[in-house]
């Protein structure tokens, strides 16, 4: 399978949208559309091999060469800084990384700001850019309750519609960076399978531009 392209897809709704985009670009794989619990799917005619992985693991599979290409959120790329090539913005899974807090929150710059987040690197980089001293509280879930319970002053998290924030009496205070799904490639694969990867990227990107 030296001439095949191996693709790491993120599990979930985003991955399904990504596969639909790849299929429309001429890289279908009928077995992936069947009701089954398989994780790896191949289509010899299209020279394509897909597999499902946890969204936060896509970049690891690509970085280490287990996949030639993959699709990962910009949040993952910024947080973990994998050694991969970012080839295209697919325009899918659009949201934004924000600072959020209670509606009545006012920042007191005379003390260290407590920041709860799943994205400590992104948070540190943002607050360093505005010269603000912070104390990072690294959480893995239920970020929104941290300021409600007094664990943190603010949170740094992904916001899509803002509904969850609103329901928890929180609101966005600052936008950090827009987030969307990015097509990434292994540096080794990009060198040795350049023509196949470049052609796939061109086709997929042309569909992105059409919306």
CSV table of C-alpha atoms in Angstrom, one decimal:
chain,number,residue,atom,x,y,z
A,1,UNK,CA,0.0,0.0,0.0
A,2,UNK,CA,2.9,2.3,-0.7
A,3,UNK,CA,0.9,4.5,-3.1
A,4,UNK,CA,-2.2,4.6,-0.9
A,5,UNK,CA,-3.1,7.6,1.2
A,6,UNK,CA,-3.9,6.8,4.9
A,7,UNK,CA,-6.2,9.3,6.5
A,8,UNK,CA,-6.9,9.8,10.2
A,9,UNK,CA,-10.4,11.1,10.7
A,10,UNK,CA,-11.7,12.5,14.0
A,11,UNK,CA,-14.6,10.5,15.5
A,12,UNK,CA,-17.9,12.2,15.7
A,13,UNK,CA,-20.0,14.7,13.7
A,14,UNK,CA,-16.9,16.6,12.5
A,15,UNK,CA,-15.3,13.4,11.1
A,16,UNK,CA,-18.6,12.5,9.3
A,17,UNK,CA,-18.6,16.0,7.7
A,18,UNK,CA,-14.9,15.6,6.7
A,19,UNK,CA,-15.5,12.2,5.2
A,20,UNK,CA,-18.4,13.6,3.2
A,21,UNK,CA,-16.1,16.3,1.9
A,22,UNK,CA,-13.5,13.7,0.9
A,23,UNK,CA,-16.1,11.6,-0.7
A,24,UNK,CA,-17.3,14.5,-2.8
A,25,UNK,CA,-13.7,15.2,-3.8
A,26,UNK,CA,-13.4,11.7,-5.3
A,27,UNK,CA,-12.2,9.6,-2.4
A,28,UNK,CA,-15.2,7.5,-1.4
A,29,UNK,CA,-15.0,4.4,0.8
A,30,UNK,CA,-18.4,2.5,0.8
A,31,UNK,CA,-17.5,0.4,3.9
A,32,UNK,CA,-17.2,3.4,6.1
A,33,UNK,CA,-20.9,4.2,5.4
A,34,UNK,CA,-22.1,0.7,6.6
A,35,UNK,CA,-23.4,0.0,10.1
A,36,UNK,CA,-20.5,-1.6,11.8
A,37,UNK,CA,-17.9,-1.1,14.6
A,38,UNK,CA,-14.8,-1.2,12.4
A,39,UNK,CA,-12.2,1.5,12.8
A,40,UNK,CA,-10.2,1.0,9.6
A,41,UNK,CA,-11.8,1.2,6.1
A,42,UNK,CA,-10.1,0.7,2.7
A,43,UNK,CA,-11.0,1.4,-0.9
A,44,UNK,CA,-8.3,-0.1,-3.2
A,45,UNK,CA,-9.9,1.6,-6.3
A,46,UNK,CA,-9.5,5.1,-4.8
A,47,UNK,CA,-6.2,4.2,-3.2
A,48,UNK,CA,-7.5,5.5,0.2
A,49,UNK,CA,-7.5,4.1,3.7
A,50,UNK,CA,-9.5,5.8,6.5
A,51,UNK,CA,-9.5,5.2,10.2
A,52,UNK,CA,-11.4,6.8,13.1
A,53,UNK,CA,-9.5,8.1,16.1
A,54,UNK,CA,-10.2,10.4,19.0
A,55,UNK,CA,-10.0,14.0,17.7
A,56,UNK,CA,-7.2,15.0,20.1
A,57,UNK,CA,-5.1,12.0,18.8
A,58,UNK,CA,-5.3,12.8,15.1
A,59,UNK,CA,-2.2,15.0,15.1
A,60,UNK,CA,-0.2,12.3,17.0
A,61,UNK,CA,-1.0,9.6,14.3
A,62,UNK,CA,0.0,12.1,11.6
A,63,UNK,CA,3.1,13.4,13.3
A,64,UNK,CA,4.4,9.8,13.9
A,65,UNK,CA,3.6,8.7,10.4
A,66,UNK,CA,0.8,6.2,11.2
A,67,UNK,CA,-1.3,8.3,9.0
A,68,UNK,CA,-0.2,10.3,5.9
A,69,UNK,CA,-2.8,13.0,6.5
A,70,UNK,CA,-5.5,13.8,9.0
A,71,UNK,CA,-8.0,16.5,10.0
A,72,UNK,CA,-7.5,18.2,13.3
A,73,UNK,CA,-9.0,21.3,14.9
A,74,UNK,CA,-6.8,24.4,15.0
A,75,UNK,CA,-7.2,24.3,18.8
A,76,UNK,CA,-5.4,21.0,18.9
A,77,UNK,CA,-2.6,22.3,16.7
A,78,UNK,CA,-2.1,25.4,18.8
A,79,UNK,CA,-2.2,23.6,22.1
A,80,UNK,CA,0.1,20.6,21.2
A,81,UNK,CA,2.2,22.1,18.4
A,82,UNK,CA,2.7,18.8,16.6
A,83,UNK,CA,5.5,18.6,14.0
A,84,UNK,CA,3.3,18.4,10.9
A,85,UNK,CA,2.4,20.5,7.9
A,86,UNK,CA,-0.8,22.4,8.0
A,87,UNK,CA,-2.1,22.2,4.4
A,88,UNK,CA,-5.6,23.8,4.4
A,89,UNK,CA,-8.4,25.3,6.3
A,90,UNK,CA,-11.5,23.1,5.5
A,91,UNK,CA,-13.9,25.7,6.9
A,92,UNK,CA,-15.7,23.0,9.0
A,93,UNK,CA,-16.3,22.9,12.7
A,94,UNK,CA,-16.1,26.7,13.0
A,95,UNK,CA,-16.0,28.1,16.5
A,96,UNK,CA,-13.7,30.3,18.5
A,97,UNK,CA,-11.4,30.2,21.5
A,98,UNK,CA,-12.6,32.7,24.1
A,99,UNK,CA,-12.0,34.0,27.6
A,100,UNK,CA,-15.3,33.8,29.5
A,101,UNK,CA,-16.4,34.7,33.0
A,102,UNK,CA,-19.4,35.5,35.1
A,103,UNK,CA,-21.4,38.4,33.7
A,104,UNK,CA,-20.6,40.6,36.7
A,105,UNK,CA,-16.8,39.8,36.6
A,106,UNK,CA,-14.4,42.7,36.6
A,107,UNK,CA,-10.7,42.0,36.3
A,108,UNK,CA,-8.6,43.2,39.2
A,109,UNK,CA,-5.1,43.7,37.8
A,110,UNK,CA,-3.6,44.1,41.2
A,111,UNK,CA,-3.7,40.3,41.7
A,112,UNK,CA,-2.9,37.1,39.8
A,113,UNK,CA,-5.8,36.0,37.5
A,114,UNK,CA,-7.0,32.4,38.0
A,115,UNK,CA,-7.7,30.8,34.7
A,116,UNK,CA,-9.4,27.4,34.3
A,117,UNK,CA,-8.8,25.7,31.0
A,118,UNK,CA,-8.3,22.5,28.9
A,119,UNK,CA,-5.8,24.6,26.9
A,120,UNK,CA,-3.0,25.8,29.1
A,121,UNK,CA,-0.5,26.6,26.3
A,122,UNK,CA,-3.1,28.7,24.4
A,123,UNK,CA,-4.1,30.5,27.6
A,124,UNK,CA,-0.5,31.2,28.6
A,125,UNK,CA,0.4,32.5,25.2
A,126,UNK,CA,-2.7,34.8,25.1
A,127,UNK,CA,-2.1,36.3,28.6
A,128,UNK,CA,1.6,36.7,28.0
A,129,UNK,CA,0.7,38.8,24.9
A,130,UNK,CA,-1.2,41.2,27.1
A,131,UNK,CA,1.4,41.0,30.0
A,132,UNK,CA,-1.1,39.6,32.5
A,133,UNK,CA,0.0,37.4,35.4
A,134,UNK,CA,-2.1,34.2,35.6
A,135,UNK,CA,-2.4,31.0,37.6
A,136,UNK,CA,-3.4,28.1,35.3
A,137,UNK,CA,-5.9,25.6,36.6
A,138,UNK,CA,-5.8,22.7,34.2
A,139,UNK,CA,-9.2,20.9,34.0
A,140,UNK,CA,-10.4,18.2,31.7
A,141,UNK,CA,-14.1,18.8,31.7
A,142,UNK,CA,-17.0,20.9,33.1
A,143,UNK,CA,-14.9,24.0,32.6
A,144,UNK,CA,-18.0,26.3,33.0
A,145,UNK,CA,-18.6,25.5,36.6
A,146,UNK,CA,-15.1,26.6,37.7
A,147,UNK,CA,-15.9,30.4,38.0
A,148,UNK,CA,-19.4,29.6,39.4
A,149,UNK,CA,-17.9,27.6,42.3
A,150,UNK,CA,-15.1,30.2,42.8
A,151,UNK,CA,-12.3,27.8,41.6
A,152,UNK,CA,-11.3,30.3,38.9
A,153,UNK,CA,-11.9,33.9,37.9
A,154,UNK,CA,-12.2,33.1,34.2
A,155,UNK,CA,-12.1,30.2,31.8
A,156,UNK,CA,-10.4,29.8,28.4
A,157,UNK,CA,-12.4,27.4,26.2
A,158,UNK,CA,-14.0,26.8,22.8
A,159,UNK,CA,-17.2,28.6,22.2
A,160,UNK,CA,-19.6,27.7,19.4
A,161,UNK,CA,-23.0,29.2,20.0
A,162,UNK,CA,-22.4,30.6,23.5
A,163,UNK,CA,-25.6,28.8,24.7
A,164,UNK,CA,-23.8,26.8,27.4
A,165,UNK,CA,-22.1,29.9,28.8
A,166,UNK,CA,-25.5,31.7,28.9
A,167,UNK,CA,-27.2,28.9,30.7
A,168,UNK,CA,-24.4,29.0,33.4
A,169,UNK,CA,-24.6,32.8,33.8
A,170,UNK,CA,-21.3,33.3,31.9
A,171,UNK,CA,-20.4,35.4,28.9
A,172,UNK,CA,-17.5,35.8,26.5
A,173,UNK,CA,-15.1,38.5,27.6
A,174,UNK,CA,-12.5,38.3,24.8
A,175,UNK,CA,-11.9,36.3,21.6
A,176,UNK,CA,-8.5,34.7,21.4
A,177,UNK,CA,-8.4,32.9,18.0
A,178,UNK,CA,-10.9,31.5,15.4
A,179,UNK,CA,-11.0,27.7,15.3
A,180,UNK,CA,-11.8,25.4,12.4
A,181,UNK,CA,-10.8,22.0,11.0
A,182,UNK,CA,-7.4,21.9,9.3
A,183,UNK,CA,-6.0,19.3,6.9
A,184,UNK,CA,-2.6,18.3,8.1
A,185,UNK,CA,0.1,16.0,6.7
A,186,UNK,CA,3.0,14.0,8.0
A,187,UNK,CA,6.3,15.6,6.9
A,188,UNK,CA,7.7,12.3,5.7
A,189,UNK,CA,4.6,11.4,3.8
A,190,UNK,CA,4.4,14.8,2.2
A,191,UNK,CA,7.9,14.3,0.9
A,192,UNK,CA,7.4,10.8,-0.5
A,193,UNK,CA,3.8,11.0,-1.5
A,194,UNK,CA,3.8,14.6,-2.5
A,195,UNK,CA,1.8,14.2,-5.8
A,196,UNK,CA,-1.0,12.2,-4.3
A,197,UNK,CA,-1.3,14.4,-1.2
A,198,UNK,CA,-1.1,17.6,-3.2
A,199,UNK,CA,-3.8,16.4,-5.6
A,200,UNK,CA,-6.1,15.4,-2.7
A,201,UNK,CA,-5.5,18.7,-1.0
A,202,UNK,CA,-6.3,20.6,-4.2
A,203,UNK,CA,-9.6,18.7,-4.7
A,204,UNK,CA,-10.7,19.0,-1.1
A,205,UNK,CA,-9.7,22.7,-0.9
A,206,UNK,CA,-11.7,23.5,-4.0
A,207,UNK,CA,-14.8,22.2,-2.3
A,208,UNK,CA,-14.0,24.2,0.8
A,209,UNK,CA,-14.0,27.3,-1.3
A,210,UNK,CA,-17.4,26.5,-2.7
A,211,UNK,CA,-18.7,26.2,0.8
